[in-house]
Amino acid sequence: MIILIQCKDQVGLVTSISGILVQQQLNIVSMNEHVDKAQDRFYMRLEVEPLVDVAALEAKIKSVLPEDAVIAINQQLQKKIVVLVTKEYHCLADILIRNFFGTLGASVLGVIGNYTNLQNICERFDVPFYPVLYSPSILNEEPEEQIAAIIRQLGPDYIVLAKFMRILSPGFVAKFPKQLINIHHSFLPAFVGASPYRQAFERGVKLIGATAHFVTNELDEGPIITQQIIPVNHSHTAADMMKAGQEIETSVLAKALQLVFDDRVFVYKNKTVVFE
Amino acid sequence: MIILIQCKDQVGLVTSISGILVQQQLNIVSMNEHVDKAQDRFYMRLEVEPLVDVAALEAKIKSVLPEDAVIAINQQLQKKIVVLVTKEYHCLADILIRNFFGTLGASVLGVIGNYTNLQNICERFDVPFYPVLYSPSILNEEPEEQIAAIIRQLGPDYIVLAKFMRILSPGFVAKFPKQLINIHHSFLPAFVGASPYRQAFERGVKLIGATAHFVTNELDEGPIITQQIIPVNHSHTAADMMKAGQEIETSVLAKALQLVFDDRVFVYKNKTVVFE
Amino acid sequence: MIILIQCKDQVGLVTSISGILVQQQLNIVSMNEHVDKAQDRFYMRLEVEPLVDVAALEAKIKSVLPEDAVIAINQQLQKKIVVLVTKEYHCLADILIRNFFGTLGASVLGVIGNYTNLQNICERFDVPFYPVLYSPSILNEEPEEQIAAIIRQLGPDYIVLAKFMRILSPGFVAKFPKQLINIHHSFLPAFVGASPYRQAFERGVKLIGATAHFVTNELDEGPIITQQIIPVNHSHTAADMMKAGQEIETSVLAKALQLVFDDRVFVYKNKTVVFE
Amino acid sequence: MIILIQCKDQVGLVTSISGILVQQQLNIVSMNEHVDKAQDRFYMRLEVEPLVDVAALEAKIKSVLPEDAVIAINQQLQKKIVVLVTKEYHCLADILIRNFFGTLGASVLGVIGNYTNLQNICERFDVPFYPVLYSPSILNEEPEEQIAAIIRQLGPDYIVLAKFMRILSPGFVAKFPKQLINIHHSFLPAFVGASPYRQAFERGVKLIGATAHFVTNELDEGPIITQQIIPVNHSHTAADMMKAGQEIETSVLAKALQLVFDDRVFVYKNKTVVFE
């Protein structure tokens, strides 16, 4: 059983919380704790055993915490996700494979694509594919409404933008707070926006990267979950950088999802606390 | 104030320990906890404030722990070290520089060398240099006795083997348990023993590494503190590998010393628990 | 068109070779050259355009090289591979995905498994699966003969051991020199042989790795193509290390195959020259 | 003897150049070649032996190259440098240590500081220190003139800005084209300008980096030589990031200087070609 606690910091929190656990005869298997002094904020992740009644435990823990406390108690049920894609296969295929072999830590309820070329791979894995085609205009409320409707119907915990190359409107993002996870194809905050590999090539950088982050309404400004880089050099064209970058995008998104599905990521304002 | 606790695991340890801290009106600034289920062993590192009487606090904590508990309470006094060297300058120079600028987290009481070529750099930093020359025979009790005598006189917390290229006898090692820190010029357990860069070159590896570890009487088998690697390729001669390796040796030893001096490393049997 | 040359080193080789290219009105798009002074050996990889008659060009180049020269001229036809697997899916699935989307740089002719649990994933990608079950005895000539027969029938350029957990006999290995590529689940030469993650856990290392190499008859001693590592710590059980290691195994094997299929790897004795 | 060639690309360059070398009875020890198709530009680095008359060789090579060709033939004489610093010691100390032990690949002619706190360390290594104090105003032509005068008098090949925290005027930069090497304390182009660690902390990035680059008049926009990163997490304050960053700054600058002093770096427009 995993317990996540986030609240204003105050003296004695660890004792109060662990006191409740002992009283309930719960054993602490692992514990992570962080106090963010700049924000005066307390974060804790606990793995305890055995399983007990969640509601009762939550009420007891809540009784010893500050009023603003956010508690989540998770009985390690599998998360549910919907994946949004455009044309690139690499992140989606990695998710489908792990989903198929039961190692994703989540189950894929469906894939929504604004092109149809990834329908085939979804069908091969018996995962429903929902095409939602955009017309040429970049502002396009109708498809967003369709996407939102499909998501609502499927009811996922998280929506994974696995190289979804459309900017989502503030209205859409507001509907799914802390649920949208994106993979951005650069080492943010370098190369915000379109064509980051082209930008990286033009700048002549010696490392390129990828960033998995929660989506907020500031473009590429949401809380970062994880980032990785790979070396490049003068022999890489922009196309070579894109190809090399796709490997790291796949890897970074997989890592981020694992952390999120494992209940290791807290979000507060534009930052995360990640207990690896 | 840093509190380190290591003992047999049992239910309720976190509560008992944090209960004492609250009772003493100590605030927990940071806490790391690990339970090694394979060994049934509990580790905790706490930073608390404000400073209080150490002996009284230690007694109180001890009263709630299993009998085998090892407790260390550290008021962040600087550690003291002695450095052993042979001919290579890179690790020693890095230590001397940090010592000089007050960023080592320890003070260098003296340097013992089995050659004299590093005496000059020590003198430039006003650090005493003690030459202890070995005669050609590899088994040589006399210099070890001299080294031990110098160490005893200086009274360091740790003895750092900064590329000391003589194997120390079991008798010597036994005198300084958990105090001897070595930098080995390979990614252990690959390339144990002499000439690891030559071995790495012959094997055609694509990465070389370095390992900082506590010294025990099994050659290159002591508890590992930290390791790093760098890529190499076919264009590296054994000499190039050695040169590239020296950079990583310096970096690994510096990292390991920072962790140890910061009271972040626990040793149990042939392993470490490192709270980074 | 890619030209690979390997021979005894001598003065003037670059001039002689490039002279032939100019004479044939071939433009050098890229060139890599390496002289291994320890072995007195010359390696060159050339990308030239436009396409010309291969046999004639090879004869001309051969005429200016030492007698021992090995030349390969490759018109960038796709390589053909057979994959051998046991139970773990991660490396195979990565290969199947790339194969399906046409980015592998090779086509998968078939998969041979000594268990049947990966048959399903092969069928989903319309790739023939050949079960060759071993009986309990570890020395088992019959299945090896079956495997060899299937390989011979399919006629691949390379045979990829994508977590094939049976040791192949010297007789088998001798049939496919420089064609067998293995992924070993450790940072060789550390943890040769069985259960490397268990070994790594017992040793308390702080990095684990994976190694892609050509197979020879010395167990885990073949020429290394590429290696990578990831950090681990005290919180990783042996099972956690295995799980983390599988990510890096997938990545290392993918990288090695890309290098081999791209004609960037030369083998000589127990080493490789890799022009990245 | 190292030969560097940069020119417009054209067919047959390799043959022409290597033809000259054979004619002069020079043996090619190593060769790197790159054609930048986007810029239609040819780069070559050759190590040849034995030493011959440089002027005659240069004339001969020039005769087979396009008119715009830039050739440098270097007899592996040691480079000469001047170092500019402010208050931070880490990059300077690393340079002084390597200089002292003869492994820098260059000799340090002098250090210019806009504070005096690094005078002592220079004196300990018998390296002249030139204090050039700035008055509070940020635009300050007088000290720049002093700095330029000292540099001119010392006559270095390169000027290394080893954490020199003043922005140099366009007029100053124009005096030393392709001679000014800077270490910037971020993974450029992320966090251009002042306080990059503070910026990185505010953004909540999971990696921080450092960039060594040639200085041009676009702030932090000069050609990048090399970059590296290290992971950080929520537990790092801005001060922790700065401390961790200093390790990587030292390492990146050391690497960049090694590449430059080893004649492995070509500059063209705002990019570099680096033959590692």
PDB file of N, CA and C in Angstrom, chain A residues 11-12 15-16, chain B residues 15-28 52 56-57 59-61 63-64:
ATOM      1  N   VAL A  11       6.584  21.192  12.488  1.00  0.00           N
ATOM      2  CA  VAL A  11       7.378  20.300  13.331  1.00  0.00           C
ATOM      3  C   VAL A  11       6.546  19.076  13.732  1.00  0.00           C
ATOM      4  N   GLY A  12       7.196  17.917  13.722  1.00  0.00           N
ATOM      5  CA  GLY A  12       6.544  16.727  14.266  1.00  0.00           C
ATOM      6  C   GLY A  12       5.733  15.914  13.272  1.00  0.00           C
ATOM      7  N   THR A  15       6.730  12.132  13.086  1.00  0.00           N
ATOM      8  CA  THR A  15       6.303  11.407  14.291  1.00  0.00           C
ATOM      9  C   THR A  15       4.799  11.161  14.285  1.00  0.00           C
ATOM     10  N   SER A  16       4.038  12.212  13.984  1.00  0.00           N
ATOM     11  CA  SER A  16       2.583  12.063  13.969  1.00  0.00           C
ATOM     12  C   SER A  16       2.162  10.992  12.978  1.00  0.00           C
TER      13      SER A  16
ATOM     14  N   THR B  15       8.934   5.561  14.221  1.00  0.00           N
ATOM     15  CA  THR B  15       8.114   6.237  15.227  1.00  0.00           C
ATOM     16  C   THR B  15       8.891   6.455  16.517  1.00  0.00           C
ATOM     17  N   SER B  16       9.562   5.412  16.977  1.00  0.00           N
ATOM     18  CA  SER B  16      10.324   5.535  18.226  1.00  0.00           C
ATOM     19  C   SER B  16      11.372   6.636  18.100  1.00  0.00           C
ATOM     20  N   ILE B  17      12.109   6.598  17.003  1.00  0.00           N
ATOM     21  CA  ILE B  17      13.199   7.561  16.839  1.00  0.00           C
ATOM     22  C   ILE B  17      12.642   8.973  16.694  1.00  0.00           C
ATOM     23  N   SER B  18      11.639   9.132  15.851  1.00  0.00           N
ATOM     24  CA  SER B  18      11.131  10.494  15.641  1.00  0.00           C
ATOM     25  C   SER B  18      10.405  10.979  16.900  1.00  0.00           C
ATOM     26  N   GLY B  19       9.860  10.048  17.674  1.00  0.00           N
ATOM     27  CA  GLY B  19       9.245  10.426  18.948  1.00  0.00           C
ATOM     28  C   GLY B  19      10.256  11.080  19.889  1.00  0.00           C
ATOM     29  N   ILE B  20      11.439  10.480  19.954  1.00  0.00           N
ATOM     30  CA  ILE B  20      12.511  11.057  20.782  1.00  0.00           C
ATOM     31  C   ILE B  20      12.860  12.469  20.302  1.00  0.00           C
ATOM     32  N   LEU B  21      12.923  12.618  18.972  1.00  0.00           N
ATOM     33  CA  LEU B  21      13.315  13.926  18.428  1.00  0.00           C
ATOM     34  C   LEU B  21      12.285  14.991  18.787  1.00  0.00           C
ATOM     35  N   VAL B  22      11.016  14.639  18.677  1.00  0.00           N
ATOM     36  CA  VAL B  22       9.960  15.598  19.017  1.00  0.00           C
ATOM     37  C   VAL B  22      10.032  15.954  20.499  1.00  0.00           C
ATOM     38  N   GLN B  23      10.208  14.931  21.302  1.00  0.00           N
ATOM     39  CA  GLN B  23      10.323  15.119  22.754  1.00  0.00           C
ATOM     40  C   GLN B  23      11.474  16.083  23.107  1.00  0.00           C
ATOM     41  N   GLN B  24      12.552  15.990  22.329  1.00  0.00           N
ATOM     42  CA  GLN B  24      13.712  16.868  22.544  1.00  0.00           C
ATOM     43  C   GLN B  24      13.563  18.192  21.794  1.00  0.00           C
ATOM     44  N   GLN B  25      12.402  18.413  21.228  1.00  0.00           N
ATOM     45  CA  GLN B  25      12.129  19.640  20.454  1.00  0.00           C
ATOM     46  C   GLN B  25      13.143  19.864  19.326  1.00  0.00           C
ATOM     47  N   LEU B  26      13.494  18.753  18.684  1.00  0.00           N
ATOM     48  CA  LEU B  26      14.387  18.828  17.518  1.00  0.00           C
ATOM     49  C   LEU B  26      13.545  18.772  16.250  1.00  0.00           C
ATOM     50  N   ASN B  27      13.904  19.617  15.302  1.00  0.00           N
ATOM     51  CA  ASN B  27      13.179  19.633  14.028  1.00  0.00           C
ATOM     52  C   ASN B  27      13.939  18.803  12.987  1.00  0.00           C
ATOM     53  N   ILE B  28      13.238  17.963  12.264  1.00  0.00           N
ATOM     54  CA  ILE B  28      13.877  17.135  11.234  1.00  0.00           C
ATOM     55  C   ILE B  28      14.024  17.940   9.949  1.00  0.00           C
ATOM     56  N   VAL B  52      22.015  20.111  20.155  1.00  0.00           N
ATOM     57  CA  VAL B  52      21.753  19.841  21.571  1.00  0.00           C
ATOM     58  C   VAL B  52      22.898  18.992  22.128  1.00  0.00           C
ATOM     59  N   ALA B  56      23.485  12.962  25.784  1.00  0.00           N
ATOM     60  CA  ALA B  56      22.127  12.729  26.295  1.00  0.00           C
ATOM     61  C   ALA B  56      21.211  12.244  25.173  1.00  0.00           C
ATOM     62  N   LEU B  57      21.324  12.889  24.013  1.00  0.00           N
ATOM     63  CA  LEU B  57      20.470  12.499  22.875  1.00  0.00           C
ATOM     64  C   LEU B  57      20.776  11.066  22.453  1.00  0.00           C
ATOM     65  N   ALA B  59      21.969   8.614  24.179  1.00  0.00           N
ATOM     66  CA  ALA B  59      21.452   7.666  25.173  1.00  0.00           C
ATOM     67  C   ALA B  59      19.955   7.468  24.987  1.00  0.00           C
ATOM     68  N   LYS B  60      19.241   8.547  24.767  1.00  0.00           N
ATOM     69  CA  LYS B  60      17.795   8.454  24.591  1.00  0.00           C
ATOM     70  C   LYS B  60      17.437   7.654  23.336  1.00  0.00           C
ATOM     71  N   ILE B  61      18.141   7.939  22.234  1.00  0.00           N
ATOM     72  CA  ILE B  61      17.852   7.194  20.999  1.00  0.00           C
ATOM     73  C   ILE B  61      18.188   5.717  21.205  1.00  0.00           C
ATOM     74  N   SER B  63      18.057   3.970  23.735  1.00  0.00           N
ATOM     75  CA  SER B  63      17.085   3.286  24.595  1.00  0.00           C
ATOM     76  C   SER B  63      15.906   2.711  23.819  1.00  0.00           C
ATOM     77  N   VAL B  64      15.633   3.238  22.616  1.00  0.00           N
ATOM     78  CA  VAL B  64      14.496   2.709  21.843  1.00  0.00           C
ATOM     79  C   VAL B  64      14.932   1.796  20.699  1.00  0.00           C
TER      80      VAL B  64
END
